[in-house]
Coordinates of N, CA and C in Angstrom, one line a residue:
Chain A
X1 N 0.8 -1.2 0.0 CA 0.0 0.0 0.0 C 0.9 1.2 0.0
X2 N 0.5 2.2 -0.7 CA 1.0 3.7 -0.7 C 0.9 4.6 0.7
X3 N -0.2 4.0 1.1 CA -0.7 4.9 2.2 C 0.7 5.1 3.2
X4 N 0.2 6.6 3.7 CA 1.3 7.4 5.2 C 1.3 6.7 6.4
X5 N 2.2 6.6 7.0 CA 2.4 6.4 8.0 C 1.9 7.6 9.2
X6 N 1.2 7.9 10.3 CA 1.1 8.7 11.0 C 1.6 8.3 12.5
X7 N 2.2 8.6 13.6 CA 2.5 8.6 14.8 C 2.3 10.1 15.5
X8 N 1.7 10.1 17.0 CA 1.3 8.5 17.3 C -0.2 8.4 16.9
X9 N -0.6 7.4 17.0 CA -1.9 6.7 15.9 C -3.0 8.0 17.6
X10 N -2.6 8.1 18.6 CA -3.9 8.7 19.6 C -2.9 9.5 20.7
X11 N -3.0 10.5 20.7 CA -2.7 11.3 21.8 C -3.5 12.2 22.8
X12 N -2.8 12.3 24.0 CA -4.3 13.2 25.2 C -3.0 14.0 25.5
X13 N -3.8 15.4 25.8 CA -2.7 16.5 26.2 C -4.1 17.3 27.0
X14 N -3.2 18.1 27.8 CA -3.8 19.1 29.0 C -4.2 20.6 28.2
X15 N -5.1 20.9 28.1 CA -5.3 22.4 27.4 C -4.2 23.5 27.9
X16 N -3.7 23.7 26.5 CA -2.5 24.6 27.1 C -0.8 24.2 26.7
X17 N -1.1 22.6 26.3 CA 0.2 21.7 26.0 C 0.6 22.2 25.0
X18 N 1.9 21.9 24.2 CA 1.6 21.8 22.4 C 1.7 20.5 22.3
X19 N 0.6 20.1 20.9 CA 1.0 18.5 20.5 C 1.5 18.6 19.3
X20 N 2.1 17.3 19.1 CA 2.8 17.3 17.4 C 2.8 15.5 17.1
X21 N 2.3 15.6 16.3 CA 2.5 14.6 15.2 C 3.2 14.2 14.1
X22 N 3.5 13.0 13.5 CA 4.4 12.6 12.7 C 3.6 12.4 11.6
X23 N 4.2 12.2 10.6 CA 3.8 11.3 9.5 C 5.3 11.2 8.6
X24 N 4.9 10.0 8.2 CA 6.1 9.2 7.0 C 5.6 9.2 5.8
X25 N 6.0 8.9 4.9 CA 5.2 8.5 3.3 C 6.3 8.1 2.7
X26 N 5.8 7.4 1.1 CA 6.8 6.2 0.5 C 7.4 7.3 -1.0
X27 N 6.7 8.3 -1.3 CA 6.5 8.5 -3.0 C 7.5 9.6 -2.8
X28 N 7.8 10.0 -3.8 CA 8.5 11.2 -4.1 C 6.9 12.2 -4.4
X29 N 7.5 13.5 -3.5 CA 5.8 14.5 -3.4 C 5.7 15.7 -4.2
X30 N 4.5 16.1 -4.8 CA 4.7 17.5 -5.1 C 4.6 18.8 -3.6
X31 N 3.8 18.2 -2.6 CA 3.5 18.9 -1.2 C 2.8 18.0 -0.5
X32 N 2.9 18.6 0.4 CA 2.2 17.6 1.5 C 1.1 18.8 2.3
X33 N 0.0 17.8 2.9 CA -1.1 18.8 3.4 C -1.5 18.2 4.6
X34 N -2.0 19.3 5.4 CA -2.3 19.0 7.0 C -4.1 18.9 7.2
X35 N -4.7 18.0 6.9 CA -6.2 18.2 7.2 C -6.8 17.6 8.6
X36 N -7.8 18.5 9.1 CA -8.5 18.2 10.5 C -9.6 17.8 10.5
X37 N -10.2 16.6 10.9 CA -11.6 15.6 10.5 C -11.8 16.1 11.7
X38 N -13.1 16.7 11.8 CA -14.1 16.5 13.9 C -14.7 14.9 13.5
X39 N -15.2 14.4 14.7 CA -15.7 13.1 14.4 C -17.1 13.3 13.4
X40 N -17.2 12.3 12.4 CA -18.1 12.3 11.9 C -18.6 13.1 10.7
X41 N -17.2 14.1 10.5 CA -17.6 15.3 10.2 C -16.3 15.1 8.5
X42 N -16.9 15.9 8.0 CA -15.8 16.6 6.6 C -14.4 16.9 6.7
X43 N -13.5 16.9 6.3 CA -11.9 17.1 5.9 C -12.2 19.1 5.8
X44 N -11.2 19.2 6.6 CA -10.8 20.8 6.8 C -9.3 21.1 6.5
X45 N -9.3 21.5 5.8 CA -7.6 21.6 5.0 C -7.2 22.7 6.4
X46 N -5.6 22.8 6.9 CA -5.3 23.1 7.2 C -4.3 24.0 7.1
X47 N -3.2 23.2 6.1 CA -1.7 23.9 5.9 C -1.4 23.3 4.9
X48 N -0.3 23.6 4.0 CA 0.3 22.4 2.6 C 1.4 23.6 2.7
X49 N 2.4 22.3 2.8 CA 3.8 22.8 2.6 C 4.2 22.1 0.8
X50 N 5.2 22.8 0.0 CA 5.2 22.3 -1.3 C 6.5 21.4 -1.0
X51 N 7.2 20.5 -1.6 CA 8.6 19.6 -1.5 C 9.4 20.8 -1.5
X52 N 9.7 21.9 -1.5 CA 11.1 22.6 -1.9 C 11.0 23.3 -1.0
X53 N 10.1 23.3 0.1 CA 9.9 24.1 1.5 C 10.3 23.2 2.5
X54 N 10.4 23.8 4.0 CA 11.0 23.1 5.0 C 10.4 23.6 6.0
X55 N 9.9 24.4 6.4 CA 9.0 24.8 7.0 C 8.0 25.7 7.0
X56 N 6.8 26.0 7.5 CA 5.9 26.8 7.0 C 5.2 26.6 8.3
X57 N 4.6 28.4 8.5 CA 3.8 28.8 9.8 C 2.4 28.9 9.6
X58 N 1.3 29.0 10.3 CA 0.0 29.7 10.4 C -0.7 29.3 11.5
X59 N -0.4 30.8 12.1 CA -1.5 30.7 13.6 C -0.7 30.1 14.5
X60 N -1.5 29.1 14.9 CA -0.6 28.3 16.0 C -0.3 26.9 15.6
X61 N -0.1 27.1 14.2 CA 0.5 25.6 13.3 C 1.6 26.1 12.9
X62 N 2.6 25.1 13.2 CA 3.9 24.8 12.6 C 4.3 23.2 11.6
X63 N 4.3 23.6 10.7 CA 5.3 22.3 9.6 C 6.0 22.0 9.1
X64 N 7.0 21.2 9.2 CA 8.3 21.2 9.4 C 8.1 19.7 8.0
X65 N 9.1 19.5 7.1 CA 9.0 18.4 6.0 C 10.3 18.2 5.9
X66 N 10.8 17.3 5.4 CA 12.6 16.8 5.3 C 11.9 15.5 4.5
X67 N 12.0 16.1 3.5 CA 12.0 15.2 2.1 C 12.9 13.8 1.7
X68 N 14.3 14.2 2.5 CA 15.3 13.3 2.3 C 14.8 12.0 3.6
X69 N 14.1 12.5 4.2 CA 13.5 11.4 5.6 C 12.1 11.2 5.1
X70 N 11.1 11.7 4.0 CA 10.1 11.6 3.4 C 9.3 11.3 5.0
X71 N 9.7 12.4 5.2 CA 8.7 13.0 6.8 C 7.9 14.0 7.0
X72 N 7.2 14.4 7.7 CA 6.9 15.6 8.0 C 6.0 15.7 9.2
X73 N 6.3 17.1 9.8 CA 5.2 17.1 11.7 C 4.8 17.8 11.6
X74 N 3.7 18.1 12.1 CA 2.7 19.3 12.4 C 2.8 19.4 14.2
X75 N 3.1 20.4 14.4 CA 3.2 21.4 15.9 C 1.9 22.2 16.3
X76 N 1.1 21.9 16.8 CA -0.3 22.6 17.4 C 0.2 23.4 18.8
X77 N 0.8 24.8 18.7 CA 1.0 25.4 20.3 C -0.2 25.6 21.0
X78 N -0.2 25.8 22.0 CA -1.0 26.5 23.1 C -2.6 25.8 22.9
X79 N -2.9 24.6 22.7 CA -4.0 23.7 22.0 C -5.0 24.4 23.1
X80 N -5.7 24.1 22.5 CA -7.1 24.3 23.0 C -8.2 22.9 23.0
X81 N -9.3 23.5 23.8 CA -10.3 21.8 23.5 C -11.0 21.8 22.3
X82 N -11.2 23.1 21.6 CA -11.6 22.9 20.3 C -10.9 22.1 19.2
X83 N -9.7 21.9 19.4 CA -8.7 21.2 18.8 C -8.8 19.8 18.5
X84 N -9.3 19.2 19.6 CA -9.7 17.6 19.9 C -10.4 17.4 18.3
X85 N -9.5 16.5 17.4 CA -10.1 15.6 16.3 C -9.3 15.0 15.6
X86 N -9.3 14.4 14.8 CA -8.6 13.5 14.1 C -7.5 14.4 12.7
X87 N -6.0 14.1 13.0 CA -5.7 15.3 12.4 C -4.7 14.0 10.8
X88 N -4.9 14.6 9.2 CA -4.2 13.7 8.9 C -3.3 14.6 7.6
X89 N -2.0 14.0 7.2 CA -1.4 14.0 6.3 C -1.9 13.7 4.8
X90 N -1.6 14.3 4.2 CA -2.1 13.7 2.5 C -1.0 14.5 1.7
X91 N -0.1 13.6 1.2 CA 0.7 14.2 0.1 C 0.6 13.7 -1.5
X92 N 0.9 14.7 -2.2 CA 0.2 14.9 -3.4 C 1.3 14.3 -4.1
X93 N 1.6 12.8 -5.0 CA 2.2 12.1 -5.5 C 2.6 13.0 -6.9
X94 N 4.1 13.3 -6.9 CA 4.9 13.5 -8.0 C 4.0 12.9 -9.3
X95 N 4.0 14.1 -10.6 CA 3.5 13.3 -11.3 C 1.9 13.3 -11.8
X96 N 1.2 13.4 -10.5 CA 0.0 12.7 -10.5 C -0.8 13.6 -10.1
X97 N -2.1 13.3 -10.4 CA -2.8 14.3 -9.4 C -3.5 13.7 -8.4
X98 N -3.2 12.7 -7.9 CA -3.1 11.9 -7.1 C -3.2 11.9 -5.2
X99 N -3.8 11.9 -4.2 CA -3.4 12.3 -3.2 C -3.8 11.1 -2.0
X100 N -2.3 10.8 -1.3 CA -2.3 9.9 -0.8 C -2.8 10.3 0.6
X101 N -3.6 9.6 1.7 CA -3.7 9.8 3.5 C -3.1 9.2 4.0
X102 N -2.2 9.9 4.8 CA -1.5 8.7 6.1 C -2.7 8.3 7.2
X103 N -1.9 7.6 8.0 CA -3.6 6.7 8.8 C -4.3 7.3 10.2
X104 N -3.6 8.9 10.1 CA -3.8 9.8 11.3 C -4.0 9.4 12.4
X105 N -4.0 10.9 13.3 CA -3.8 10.9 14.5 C -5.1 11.2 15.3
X106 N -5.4 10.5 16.0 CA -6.6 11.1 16.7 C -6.2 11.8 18.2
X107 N -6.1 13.5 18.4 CA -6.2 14.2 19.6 C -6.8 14.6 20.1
X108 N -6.8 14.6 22.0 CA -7.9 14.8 22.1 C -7.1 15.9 22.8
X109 N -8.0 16.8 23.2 CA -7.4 17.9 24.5 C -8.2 17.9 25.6
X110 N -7.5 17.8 26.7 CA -8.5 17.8 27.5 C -8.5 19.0 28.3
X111 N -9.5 19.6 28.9 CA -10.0 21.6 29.4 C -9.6 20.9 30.9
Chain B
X1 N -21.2 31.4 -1.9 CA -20.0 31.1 -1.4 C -19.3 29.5 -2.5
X2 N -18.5 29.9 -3.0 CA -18.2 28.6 -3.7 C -18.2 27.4 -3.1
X3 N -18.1 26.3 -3.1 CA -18.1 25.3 -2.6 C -18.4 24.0 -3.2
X4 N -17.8 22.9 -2.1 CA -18.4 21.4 -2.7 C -19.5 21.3 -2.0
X5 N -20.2 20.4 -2.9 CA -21.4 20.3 -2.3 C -21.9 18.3 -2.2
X6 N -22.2 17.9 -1.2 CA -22.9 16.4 -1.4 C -24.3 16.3 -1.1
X7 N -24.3 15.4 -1.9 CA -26.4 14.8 -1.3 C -26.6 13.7 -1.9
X8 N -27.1 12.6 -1.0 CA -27.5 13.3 0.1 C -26.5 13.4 1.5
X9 N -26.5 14.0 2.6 CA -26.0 13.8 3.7 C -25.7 12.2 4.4
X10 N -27.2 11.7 4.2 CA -27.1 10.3 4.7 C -27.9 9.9 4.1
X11 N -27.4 8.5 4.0 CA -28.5 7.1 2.6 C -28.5 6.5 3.4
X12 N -29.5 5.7 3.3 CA -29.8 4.0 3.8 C -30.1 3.5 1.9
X13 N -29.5 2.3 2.3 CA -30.1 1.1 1.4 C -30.1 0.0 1.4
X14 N -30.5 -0.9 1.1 CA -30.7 -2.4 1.7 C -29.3 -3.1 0.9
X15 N -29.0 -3.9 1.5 CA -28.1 -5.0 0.3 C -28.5 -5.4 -0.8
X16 N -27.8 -5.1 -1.8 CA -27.5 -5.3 -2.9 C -28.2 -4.0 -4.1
X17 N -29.2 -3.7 -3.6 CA -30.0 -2.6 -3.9 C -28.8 -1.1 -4.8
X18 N -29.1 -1.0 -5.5 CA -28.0 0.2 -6.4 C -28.2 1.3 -5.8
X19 N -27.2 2.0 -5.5 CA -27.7 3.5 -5.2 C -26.2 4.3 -5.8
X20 N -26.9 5.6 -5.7 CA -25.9 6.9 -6.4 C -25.8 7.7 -5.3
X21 N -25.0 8.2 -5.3 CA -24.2 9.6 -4.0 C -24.0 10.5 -5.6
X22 N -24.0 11.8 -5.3 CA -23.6 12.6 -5.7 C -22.9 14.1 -5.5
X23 N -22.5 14.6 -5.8 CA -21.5 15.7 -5.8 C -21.3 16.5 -6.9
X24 N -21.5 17.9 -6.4 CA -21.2 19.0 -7.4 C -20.1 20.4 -7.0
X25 N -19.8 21.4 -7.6 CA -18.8 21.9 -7.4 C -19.2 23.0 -8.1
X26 N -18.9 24.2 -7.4 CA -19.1 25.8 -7.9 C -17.7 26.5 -7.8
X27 N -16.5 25.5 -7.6 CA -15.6 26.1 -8.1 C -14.1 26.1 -9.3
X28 N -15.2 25.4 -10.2 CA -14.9 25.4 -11.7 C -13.3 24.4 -11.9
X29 N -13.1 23.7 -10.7 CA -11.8 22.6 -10.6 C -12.2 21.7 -11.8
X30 N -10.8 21.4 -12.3 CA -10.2 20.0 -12.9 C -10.6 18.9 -12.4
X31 N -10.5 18.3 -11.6 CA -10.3 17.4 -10.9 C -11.0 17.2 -10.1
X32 N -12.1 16.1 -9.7 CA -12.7 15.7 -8.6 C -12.2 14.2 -8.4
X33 N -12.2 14.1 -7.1 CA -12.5 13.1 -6.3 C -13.2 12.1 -5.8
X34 N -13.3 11.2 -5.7 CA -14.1 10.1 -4.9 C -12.9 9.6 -3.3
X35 N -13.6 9.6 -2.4 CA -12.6 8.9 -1.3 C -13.6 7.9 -0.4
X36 N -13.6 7.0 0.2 CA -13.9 6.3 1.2 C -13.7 6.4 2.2
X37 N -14.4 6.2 3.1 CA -13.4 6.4 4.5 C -14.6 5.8 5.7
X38 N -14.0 4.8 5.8 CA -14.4 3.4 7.2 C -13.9 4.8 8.4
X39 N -15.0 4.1 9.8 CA -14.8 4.2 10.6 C -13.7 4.3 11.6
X40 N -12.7 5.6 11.7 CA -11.2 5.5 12.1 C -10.6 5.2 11.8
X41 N -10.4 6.0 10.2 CA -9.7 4.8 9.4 C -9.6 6.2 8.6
X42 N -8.3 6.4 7.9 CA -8.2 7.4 6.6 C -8.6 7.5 5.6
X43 N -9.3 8.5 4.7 CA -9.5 8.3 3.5 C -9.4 7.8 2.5
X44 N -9.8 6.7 1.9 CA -9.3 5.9 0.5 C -9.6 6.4 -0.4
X45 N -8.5 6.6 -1.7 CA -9.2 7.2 -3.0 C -9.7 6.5 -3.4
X46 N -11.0 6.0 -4.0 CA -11.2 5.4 -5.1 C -11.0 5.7 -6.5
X47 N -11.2 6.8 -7.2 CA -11.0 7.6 -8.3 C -11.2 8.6 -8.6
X48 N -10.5 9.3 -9.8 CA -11.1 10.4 -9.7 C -11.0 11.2 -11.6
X49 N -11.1 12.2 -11.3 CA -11.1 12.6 -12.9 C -10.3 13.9 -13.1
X50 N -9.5 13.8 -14.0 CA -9.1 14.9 -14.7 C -10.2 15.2 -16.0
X51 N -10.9 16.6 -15.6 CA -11.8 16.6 -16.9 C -12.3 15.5 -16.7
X52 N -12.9 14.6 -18.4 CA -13.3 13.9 -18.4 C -12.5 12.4 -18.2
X53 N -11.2 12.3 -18.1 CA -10.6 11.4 -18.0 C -10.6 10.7 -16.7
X54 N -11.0 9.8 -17.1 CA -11.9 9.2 -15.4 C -10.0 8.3 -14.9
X55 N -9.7 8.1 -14.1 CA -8.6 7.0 -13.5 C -9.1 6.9 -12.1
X56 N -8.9 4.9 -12.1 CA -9.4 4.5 -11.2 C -8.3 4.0 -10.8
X57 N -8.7 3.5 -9.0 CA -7.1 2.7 -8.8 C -7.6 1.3 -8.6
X58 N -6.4 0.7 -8.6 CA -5.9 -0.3 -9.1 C -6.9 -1.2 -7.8
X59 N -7.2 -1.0 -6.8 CA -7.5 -1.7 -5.7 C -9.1 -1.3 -5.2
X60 N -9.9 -0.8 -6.5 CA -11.4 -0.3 -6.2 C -12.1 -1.2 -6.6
X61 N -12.8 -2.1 -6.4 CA -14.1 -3.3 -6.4 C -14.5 -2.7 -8.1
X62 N -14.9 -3.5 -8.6 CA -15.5 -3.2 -9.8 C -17.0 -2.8 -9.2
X63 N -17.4 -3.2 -8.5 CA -19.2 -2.4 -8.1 C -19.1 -1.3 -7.4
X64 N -18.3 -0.7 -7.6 CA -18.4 1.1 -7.7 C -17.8 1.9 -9.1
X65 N -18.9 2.7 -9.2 CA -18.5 3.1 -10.8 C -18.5 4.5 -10.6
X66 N -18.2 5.5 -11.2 CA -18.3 7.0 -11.3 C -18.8 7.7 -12.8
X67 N -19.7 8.7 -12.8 CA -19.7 9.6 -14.0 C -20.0 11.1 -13.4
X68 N -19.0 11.8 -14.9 CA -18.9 12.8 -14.7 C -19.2 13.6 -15.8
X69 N -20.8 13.8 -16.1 CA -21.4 14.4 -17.1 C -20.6 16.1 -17.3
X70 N -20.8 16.7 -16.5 CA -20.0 17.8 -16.7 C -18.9 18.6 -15.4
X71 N -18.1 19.3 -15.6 CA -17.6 20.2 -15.1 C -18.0 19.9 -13.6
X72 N -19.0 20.5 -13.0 CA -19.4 20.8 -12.6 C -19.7 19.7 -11.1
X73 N -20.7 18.3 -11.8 CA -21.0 17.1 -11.3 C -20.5 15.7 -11.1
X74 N -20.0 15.2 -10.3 CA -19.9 14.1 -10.6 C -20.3 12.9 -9.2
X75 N -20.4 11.6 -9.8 CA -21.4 10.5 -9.0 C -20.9 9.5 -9.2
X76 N -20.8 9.0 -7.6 CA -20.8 7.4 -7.6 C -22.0 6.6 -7.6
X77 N -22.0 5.6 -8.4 CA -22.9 4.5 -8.1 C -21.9 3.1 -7.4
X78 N -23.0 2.8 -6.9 CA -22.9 1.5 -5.7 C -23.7 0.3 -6.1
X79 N -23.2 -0.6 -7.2 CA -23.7 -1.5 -8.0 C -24.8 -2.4 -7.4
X80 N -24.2 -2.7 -6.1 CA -24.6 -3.4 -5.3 C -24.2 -4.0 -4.0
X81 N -24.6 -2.7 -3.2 CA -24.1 -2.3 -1.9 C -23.7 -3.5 -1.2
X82 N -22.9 -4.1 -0.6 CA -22.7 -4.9 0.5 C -22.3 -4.6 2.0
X83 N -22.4 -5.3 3.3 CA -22.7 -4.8 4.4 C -21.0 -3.9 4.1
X84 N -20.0 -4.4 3.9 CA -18.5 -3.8 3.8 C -18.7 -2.3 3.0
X85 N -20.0 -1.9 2.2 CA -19.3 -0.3 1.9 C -20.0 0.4 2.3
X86 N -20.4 -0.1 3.8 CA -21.0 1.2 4.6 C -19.8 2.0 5.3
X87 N -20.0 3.4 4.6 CA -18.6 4.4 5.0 C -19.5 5.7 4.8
X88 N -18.6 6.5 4.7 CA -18.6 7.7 4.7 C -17.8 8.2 3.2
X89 N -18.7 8.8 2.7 CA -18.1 8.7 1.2 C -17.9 10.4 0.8
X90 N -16.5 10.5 0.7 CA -16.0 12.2 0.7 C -15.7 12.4 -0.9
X91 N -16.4 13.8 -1.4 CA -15.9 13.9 -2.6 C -14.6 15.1 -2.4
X92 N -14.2 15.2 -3.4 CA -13.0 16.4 -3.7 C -13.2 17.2 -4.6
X93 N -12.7 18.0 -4.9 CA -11.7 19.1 -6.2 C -10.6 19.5 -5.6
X94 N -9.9 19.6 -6.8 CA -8.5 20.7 -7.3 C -8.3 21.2 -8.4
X95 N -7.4 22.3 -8.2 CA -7.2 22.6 -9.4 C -6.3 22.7 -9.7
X96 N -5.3 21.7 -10.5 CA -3.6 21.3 -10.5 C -3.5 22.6 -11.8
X97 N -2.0 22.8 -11.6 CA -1.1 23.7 -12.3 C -0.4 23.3 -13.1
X98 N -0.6 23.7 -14.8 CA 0.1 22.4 -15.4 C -0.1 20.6 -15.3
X99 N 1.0 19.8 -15.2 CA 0.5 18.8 -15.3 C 0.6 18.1 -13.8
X100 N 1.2 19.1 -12.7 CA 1.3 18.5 -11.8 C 0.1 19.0 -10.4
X101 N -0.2 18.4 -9.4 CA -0.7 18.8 -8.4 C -0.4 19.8 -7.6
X102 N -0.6 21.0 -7.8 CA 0.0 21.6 -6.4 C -0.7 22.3 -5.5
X103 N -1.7 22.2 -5.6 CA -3.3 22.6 -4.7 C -3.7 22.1 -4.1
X104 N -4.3 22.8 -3.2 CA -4.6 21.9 -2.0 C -6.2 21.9 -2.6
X105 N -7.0 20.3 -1.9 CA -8.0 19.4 -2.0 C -8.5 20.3 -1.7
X106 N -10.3 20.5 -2.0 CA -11.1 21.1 -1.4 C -12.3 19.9 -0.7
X107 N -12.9 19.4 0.3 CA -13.6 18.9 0.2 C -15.0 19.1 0.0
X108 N -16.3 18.4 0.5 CA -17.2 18.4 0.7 C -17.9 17.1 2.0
X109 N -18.7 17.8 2.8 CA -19.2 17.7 3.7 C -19.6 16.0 4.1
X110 N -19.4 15.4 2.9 CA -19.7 14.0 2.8 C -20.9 12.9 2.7
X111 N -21.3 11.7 2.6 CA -22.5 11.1 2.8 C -22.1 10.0 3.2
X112 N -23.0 9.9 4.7 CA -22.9 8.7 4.9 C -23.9 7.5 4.9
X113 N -23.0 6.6 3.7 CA -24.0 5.3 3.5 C -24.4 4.2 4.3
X114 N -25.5 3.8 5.1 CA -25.7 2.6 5.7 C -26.3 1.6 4.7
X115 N -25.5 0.5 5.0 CA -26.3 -0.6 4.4 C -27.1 -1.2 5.5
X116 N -28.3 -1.8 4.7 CA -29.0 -2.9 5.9 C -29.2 -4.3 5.2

């Protein structure tokens, strides 16, 4: 399978922590993108860093990608409980118009 | 407000029984999507289209089929639903640059299918 790797697969943090997440992937990328699912609910695009970037800010997201480790983390500071949902990777396959999901992270925050 | 759009929200249909999801788009993208997505579980692509150039992947059931009469529309049918494709079924757009991707997905709100 093509599909991303995400770590860790569930995290609990104190309102107020920062949390961060991993993701791996197998392909060579055009960018990679940060989306937030609430349960039950639609894909909310977050951030998309392009392959020739290394990091990229907004708000109280940070993304950091190292292409040569076909990695990349998302940094959530100062979390809040609105935050609590399932957060996932999708990078956009070289080539293709193609977009692969790693197998996300589900966090929760707790108030 | 531009946007994706699905309907319905939520299907029932019995086993084996055919049904269509649909999806449309007001913001004039290339590229739509089909994705799957089981219960805690990531999104699966099933297919999607450039224009009319439909590509499926290699690992989609033949009893899911898509059309994409125009620009605008496009629809899965569910040949014949079995208890395994009750999911939540996400459509997409983009609009790639040239011949490669560099935009970010738009979604839509989703439908989710129960089989009974």
């Amino acid at each position: 399978s093509q599909q991303g790797e995400e770590d860790p697969q569930a995290l609990s943090i104190q309102e107020g922590e920062n949390a961060t997440m991993n993701c791996s992937y197998k392909t060579s990328i055009n960018n990679l993108q940060w989306y937030r699912q609430n349960s039950g609910r639609g894909l909310v695009h977050l951030i998309l860093i392009r392959s020739n970037e290394r990091e990229k800010h907004s708000g109280r997201l940070r993304v950091t990608l190292d292409t040569s480790k076909k990695s990349s983390s998302l940094l959530i500071t100062a979390s809040r409980a609105a935050d609590t949902a399932s957060y996932f990777c999708a990078t956009a396959t070289s080539g293709t118009y193609k977009y692969i999901f790693g197998t996300g992270t589900r966090l929760k925050v707790l108030a | 407000d531009a946007m994706v759009i699905q309907n319905p929200r939520y299907q029932v249909t019995q086993f084996g029984k055919p049904v269509t999801l649909s999806c449309s788009q007001t913001l004039n993208h290339n590229v739509m999507y089909w994705y799957q997505q089981k219960s805690s579980q990531a999104p699966k692509l099933l297919f999607h289209y450039y224009d009319k150039d439909f590509n499926n992947e290699a690992d989609t059931p033949d009893n899911f089929q898509s059309r994409r009469p125009n620009t605008s529309f496009c629809f899965l049918d569910i040949r014949s639903p079995g208890l395994g494709d009750a999911a939540m079924y996400l459509c997409a757009t983009s609009r790639p640059r040239g011949s490669i991707s560099t935009d970010t997905q738009y979604f839509g709100p989703g439908t989710r299918l129960t089989v009974l």
